[in-house]
Coordinates of C-alpha atoms in Angstrom, one line a residue:
M6 CA 0.0 -0.2 0.1
I7 CA 0.9 3.6 -0.2
D8 CA 0.1 6.1 2.5
L9 CA -0.3 9.7 1.0
H10 CA -0.8 11.6 4.5
A11 CA 1.4 10.6 7.8
H12 CA 2.9 12.6 10.3
L13 CA 6.7 10.8 10.3
L14 CA 9.1 13.2 10.7
P15 CA 10.6 13.8 14.2
G16 CA 10.2 17.1 15.9
V17 CA 8.5 19.3 13.4
D18 CA 4.7 19.2 14.1
D19 CA 2.3 17.0 16.2
G20 CA 3.9 14.0 15.1
P21 CA 6.6 12.1 16.4
A22 CA 9.1 13.5 18.9
T23 CA 12.3 11.8 18.7
L24 CA 13.8 10.0 16.0
D25 CA 12.9 6.3 17.7
D26 CA 9.4 7.6 17.2
A27 CA 9.5 8.0 13.6
V28 CA 11.6 4.7 13.2
R29 CA 9.1 2.8 15.3
M30 CA 6.3 4.4 13.1
A31 CA 8.0 3.4 10.0
E32 CA 8.5 0.1 11.2
T33 CA 4.8 -0.5 11.8
A34 CA 3.9 0.9 8.5
A35 CA 6.0 -1.4 6.6
A36 CA 5.0 -4.6 9.1
S37 CA 1.4 -3.9 8.1
G38 CA 2.1 -3.9 4.5
T39 CA 2.7 -0.5 3.6
R40 CA 5.7 0.0 1.2
V41 CA 5.7 4.2 0.8
V42 CA 4.7 6.7 2.7
V43 CA 4.5 10.4 1.6
T44 CA 5.2 12.3 5.2
T45 CA 3.2 15.1 5.5
P46 CA 4.1 17.8 7.9
H47 CA 1.8 20.5 9.2
M48 CA 3.2 23.6 7.0
Q49 CA 0.4 26.4 8.2
P50 CA -0.1 30.0 7.6
G51 CA 1.1 32.9 10.1
G52 CA -0.4 32.7 13.6
Y53 CA -0.3 29.1 13.6
P54 CA 2.3 26.6 15.6
Y55 CA 3.6 24.4 12.9
R56 CA 5.7 26.3 10.1
P57 CA 9.0 24.3 9.7
S58 CA 11.2 25.5 6.8
V59 CA 11.8 23.5 3.8
E60 CA 15.7 23.0 5.0
Q61 CA 14.4 21.6 8.1
L62 CA 12.2 19.2 6.9
T63 CA 14.9 17.9 4.4
D64 CA 17.3 17.6 7.2
R65 CA 14.7 15.6 9.0
L66 CA 14.0 13.2 6.1
N67 CA 17.5 12.5 5.5
E68 CA 17.9 11.7 8.9
L69 CA 14.8 9.3 8.8
R70 CA 16.0 7.3 5.7
V71 CA 20.0 6.9 6.9
A72 CA 18.1 5.4 10.4
L73 CA 15.6 3.0 8.0
D74 CA 18.4 2.0 5.9
E75 CA 20.8 1.0 8.8
R76 CA 17.9 -0.8 10.7
R77 CA 16.9 -2.4 6.7
I78 CA 13.2 -1.1 7.1
P79 CA 11.7 -1.6 3.7
L80 CA 9.8 1.9 3.3
Q81 CA 10.2 4.5 1.0
V82 CA 9.7 7.8 2.8
L83 CA 8.9 11.1 0.1
L84 CA 8.1 14.3 1.4
G85 CA 5.0 16.6 1.1
S86 CA 3.0 18.3 3.3
E87 CA -0.4 19.3 4.7
V88 CA -1.5 22.5 3.7
L89 CA -4.0 24.3 6.5
F90 CA -6.1 25.9 4.2
S91 CA -5.5 30.2 4.0
V92 CA -6.2 32.4 1.5
D93 CA -3.0 33.2 0.6
V94 CA -2.4 29.1 -0.2
P95 CA -0.9 29.8 -3.8
E96 CA 1.5 32.1 -2.6
R97 CA 2.6 30.0 0.2
L98 CA 3.2 27.3 -2.0
R99 CA 5.2 29.8 -4.7
R100 CA 7.3 30.7 -1.5
R101 CA 7.8 27.4 -0.6
E102 CA 5.7 27.4 2.7
A103 CA 3.6 24.7 1.7
L104 CA 5.1 21.8 -0.6
P105 CA 2.9 19.7 -2.5
L106 CA 3.2 15.8 -2.6
A107 CA 6.4 14.1 -3.6
D108 CA 7.3 17.3 -5.7
G109 CA 4.5 16.6 -7.7
P110 CA 1.3 18.5 -8.8
Y111 CA -1.0 17.4 -6.0
V112 CA -1.6 19.5 -3.0
L113 CA -2.8 18.1 0.1
V114 CA -5.3 20.6 1.9
E115 CA -6.9 20.5 5.6
L116 CA -9.7 22.9 6.8
A117 CA -9.6 24.5 10.0
G118 CA -13.0 25.5 12.3
D119 CA -16.2 24.1 12.0
E120 CA -17.4 26.0 8.7
I121 CA -16.1 26.1 5.2
P122 CA -14.2 29.3 5.0
Y123 CA -15.3 32.0 2.5
G124 CA -13.1 31.8 -0.9
F125 CA -12.4 28.2 -0.4
E126 CA -13.5 27.0 -3.8
E127 CA -12.1 29.8 -5.4
R128 CA -8.5 29.6 -4.1
L129 CA -8.6 26.0 -4.7
F130 CA -9.5 26.9 -8.5
E131 CA -6.7 29.2 -8.4
L132 CA -4.2 26.3 -7.4
Q133 CA -6.1 24.4 -10.5
L134 CA -5.0 27.3 -12.6
E135 CA -1.9 27.4 -11.7
G136 CA -1.1 23.6 -12.3
Y137 CA -1.8 22.1 -8.6
H138 CA -4.3 19.4 -8.2
P139 CA -6.2 20.0 -4.6
I140 CA -6.8 16.6 -2.1
L141 CA -8.9 17.7 0.5
A142 CA -7.6 16.0 3.5
H143 CA -10.0 13.6 5.8
P144 CA -13.3 15.7 4.8
E145 CA -15.5 13.1 7.2
R146 CA -13.7 14.7 10.0
H147 CA -14.7 18.0 9.4
P148 CA -18.3 19.4 10.9
A149 CA -19.5 20.9 8.0
F150 CA -19.3 17.7 5.7
Q151 CA -20.2 15.8 8.6
R152 CA -23.6 18.0 8.6
N153 CA -24.0 18.0 5.1
P154 CA -22.3 15.6 3.2
S155 CA -23.3 16.8 -0.2
L156 CA -21.6 20.0 0.4
V157 CA -18.4 17.5 -1.2
H158 CA -20.6 17.9 -4.8
P159 CA -19.6 21.5 -5.7
L160 CA -15.5 20.5 -4.7
L161 CA -16.0 17.3 -6.9
D162 CA -17.3 19.0 -9.9
R163 CA -14.1 21.1 -9.8
G164 CA -11.9 17.9 -9.7
V165 CA -11.2 18.2 -6.3
L166 CA -10.1 14.7 -4.7
L167 CA -11.1 13.5 -1.2
Q168 CA -8.9 11.8 1.0
I169 CA -10.2 9.6 3.9
T170 CA -8.6 8.6 7.0
G171 CA -8.2 5.0 7.8
G172 CA -9.0 5.3 11.6
S173 CA -12.7 7.1 10.8
L174 CA -13.6 3.8 9.1
L175 CA -13.2 2.0 12.4
G176 CA -14.7 4.7 14.5
Q177 CA -11.6 6.1 16.0
F178 CA -12.3 9.5 15.2
G179 CA -16.5 9.4 16.5
R180 CA -19.6 8.5 15.2
A181 CA -20.0 11.1 12.9
S182 CA -17.0 10.7 11.2
L183 CA -17.4 7.0 10.8
M184 CA -20.8 7.4 9.5
T185 CA -19.6 10.1 6.6
A186 CA -16.7 7.9 6.0
E187 CA -18.9 5.0 5.0
T188 CA -21.0 8.0 3.2
F189 CA -18.0 8.5 0.9
V190 CA -16.7 5.2 0.5
L191 CA -20.4 3.8 -0.5
R192 CA -20.9 6.0 -2.9
G193 CA -17.4 6.5 -4.8
L194 CA -16.6 9.8 -3.5
A195 CA -13.6 9.0 -1.8
H196 CA -10.8 8.7 -4.0
L197 CA -8.0 8.0 -1.4
M198 CA -7.2 6.4 2.3
A199 CA -4.5 7.2 4.1
S200 CA -3.5 6.7 7.6
D201 CA -2.9 10.5 8.9
G202 CA -0.2 8.3 11.8
H203 CA 0.9 11.1 13.9
S204 CA 2.6 8.2 16.7
P205 CA 3.6 4.9 17.5
E206 CA 1.1 3.7 19.8
R207 CA -2.0 6.3 19.8
R208 CA -2.2 7.2 15.8
P209 CA 0.0 4.3 14.4
P210 CA 0.1 4.7 10.6
V211 CA -1.2 1.5 9.8
M212 CA -4.0 0.9 7.1
K213 CA -4.6 -2.8 6.6
A214 CA -7.9 -3.1 9.1
A215 CA -9.6 0.5 7.0
R216 CA -8.5 -1.4 4.1
A217 CA -10.3 -4.6 5.0
R218 CA -13.2 -2.2 5.6
V219 CA -13.6 -0.7 2.5
V220 CA -13.8 -4.5 1.2
E221 CA -16.5 -5.0 3.2
L222 CA -18.6 -1.9 2.2
A223 CA -17.4 -1.4 -1.7
G224 CA -15.6 -4.0 -2.7
P225 CA -11.8 -5.5 -3.4
E226 CA -11.8 -3.0 -6.5
A227 CA -12.0 0.4 -4.3
A228 CA -9.9 -0.8 -1.6
L229 CA -7.2 -1.6 -4.2
W230 CA -8.0 2.1 -6.0
M231 CA -8.0 3.8 -2.7
T232 CA -4.9 2.7 -1.0
E233 CA -2.6 1.4 -4.5
E234 CA -3.6 2.1 -7.7
A235 CA -4.6 6.0 -7.1
P236 CA -1.6 7.2 -4.9
A237 CA 0.4 5.3 -7.1
R238 CA -0.5 7.6 -10.0
I239 CA -0.5 10.9 -7.5
V240 CA 3.2 9.8 -6.4
A241 CA 4.1 9.6 -10.0
G242 CA 2.5 12.9 -10.5
E243 CA 0.1 11.3 -13.5
P244 CA -3.6 12.8 -14.0
L245 CA -6.3 10.8 -11.8
P246 CA -10.0 10.5 -12.9
T247 CA -12.3 12.7 -10.7
T248 CA -14.5 10.1 -10.0
V249 CA -13.4 6.6 -8.5
P250 CA -13.8 3.9 -11.2
V251 CA -15.3 1.0 -9.3
G252 CA -18.7 0.9 -7.8
P253 CA -20.1 -0.2 -4.7
A254 CA -20.0 -3.7 -3.8
R255 CA -23.3 -5.5 -3.5
P256 CA -24.1 -5.7 0.1
R257 CA -25.2 -9.3 1.4
R258 CA -28.7 -9.2 3.0
R259 CA -27.5 -9.9 6.4
G260 CA -25.3 -7.5 6.3
L261 CA -27.4 -4.4 5.2
G262 CA -29.9 -5.4 7.7
R263 CA -26.9 -4.6 10.5
T264 CA -26.3 -1.6 9.1
L265 CA -29.9 -0.6 8.9
R266 CA -30.6 -1.1 12.2
R267 CA -27.4 0.3 13.6
W268 CA -27.4 3.5 12.0
G269 CA -31.2 4.2 11.6
H270 CA -31.5 7.8 10.4
A271 CA -28.1 7.9 9.0
V272 CA -28.8 5.2 6.5
R273 CA -32.1 6.9 5.5
H274 CA -30.0 10.2 5.0
R275 CA -27.5 8.4 2.4
M276 CA -30.4 6.7 0.6
L277 CA -32.0 10.2 0.3
W278 CA -28.9 12.1 -0.6

């Protein structure tokens, strides 16, 4: 698998504090079936705490790569960033105060707060005009999309890609994130799944169990696309379809009944959407 969103560099954000912790995370990722990780440290605008320089990130990446080689951990680590949205995102990318994924055209963007900020779509369109392809990080964990999942449609219509967190499908971020993530997977709206790993124990960079859940919800083709095929194209800087090229798996009658009983009104909401 290829993990496009994990915080693996030590001492630069809220990820691992030490190189030893980062190595433990990498070892866990490799043991769980991940072969490539794009490490995505937070790169935030002024007024926020995480503003590492490109030089600092490059130094930490090189240190981590040396440590992995010494321990013979079979994991390739590439550099990117998780870009906190601000109205000057295009300028921050030009100034190298934010980085695309794997030095390519794809940019991982996250939203703060409880609402979609004014000018969000317009700034993403501006990124596209400059040759970038925006990926929205973990929308299932954002209150605005939890309240109204259909808010992703204008973004999808503009070619924005959606990346969900594997832990959301396992209930690790609460009921609302779980239901919203399932909605996106069931309807073929989630293009990518990543770990968003932050630590060796509490939030490890693993996707194996969540991938199995995607298989249950939407079939093996969807799981393969979200964790291997689509991420491979992104790492290579290749074009990606804006719609997931697989349909949902036909649920077994017994399993559907359990889902209906478990989620009640949430499932009815999905049917109406």
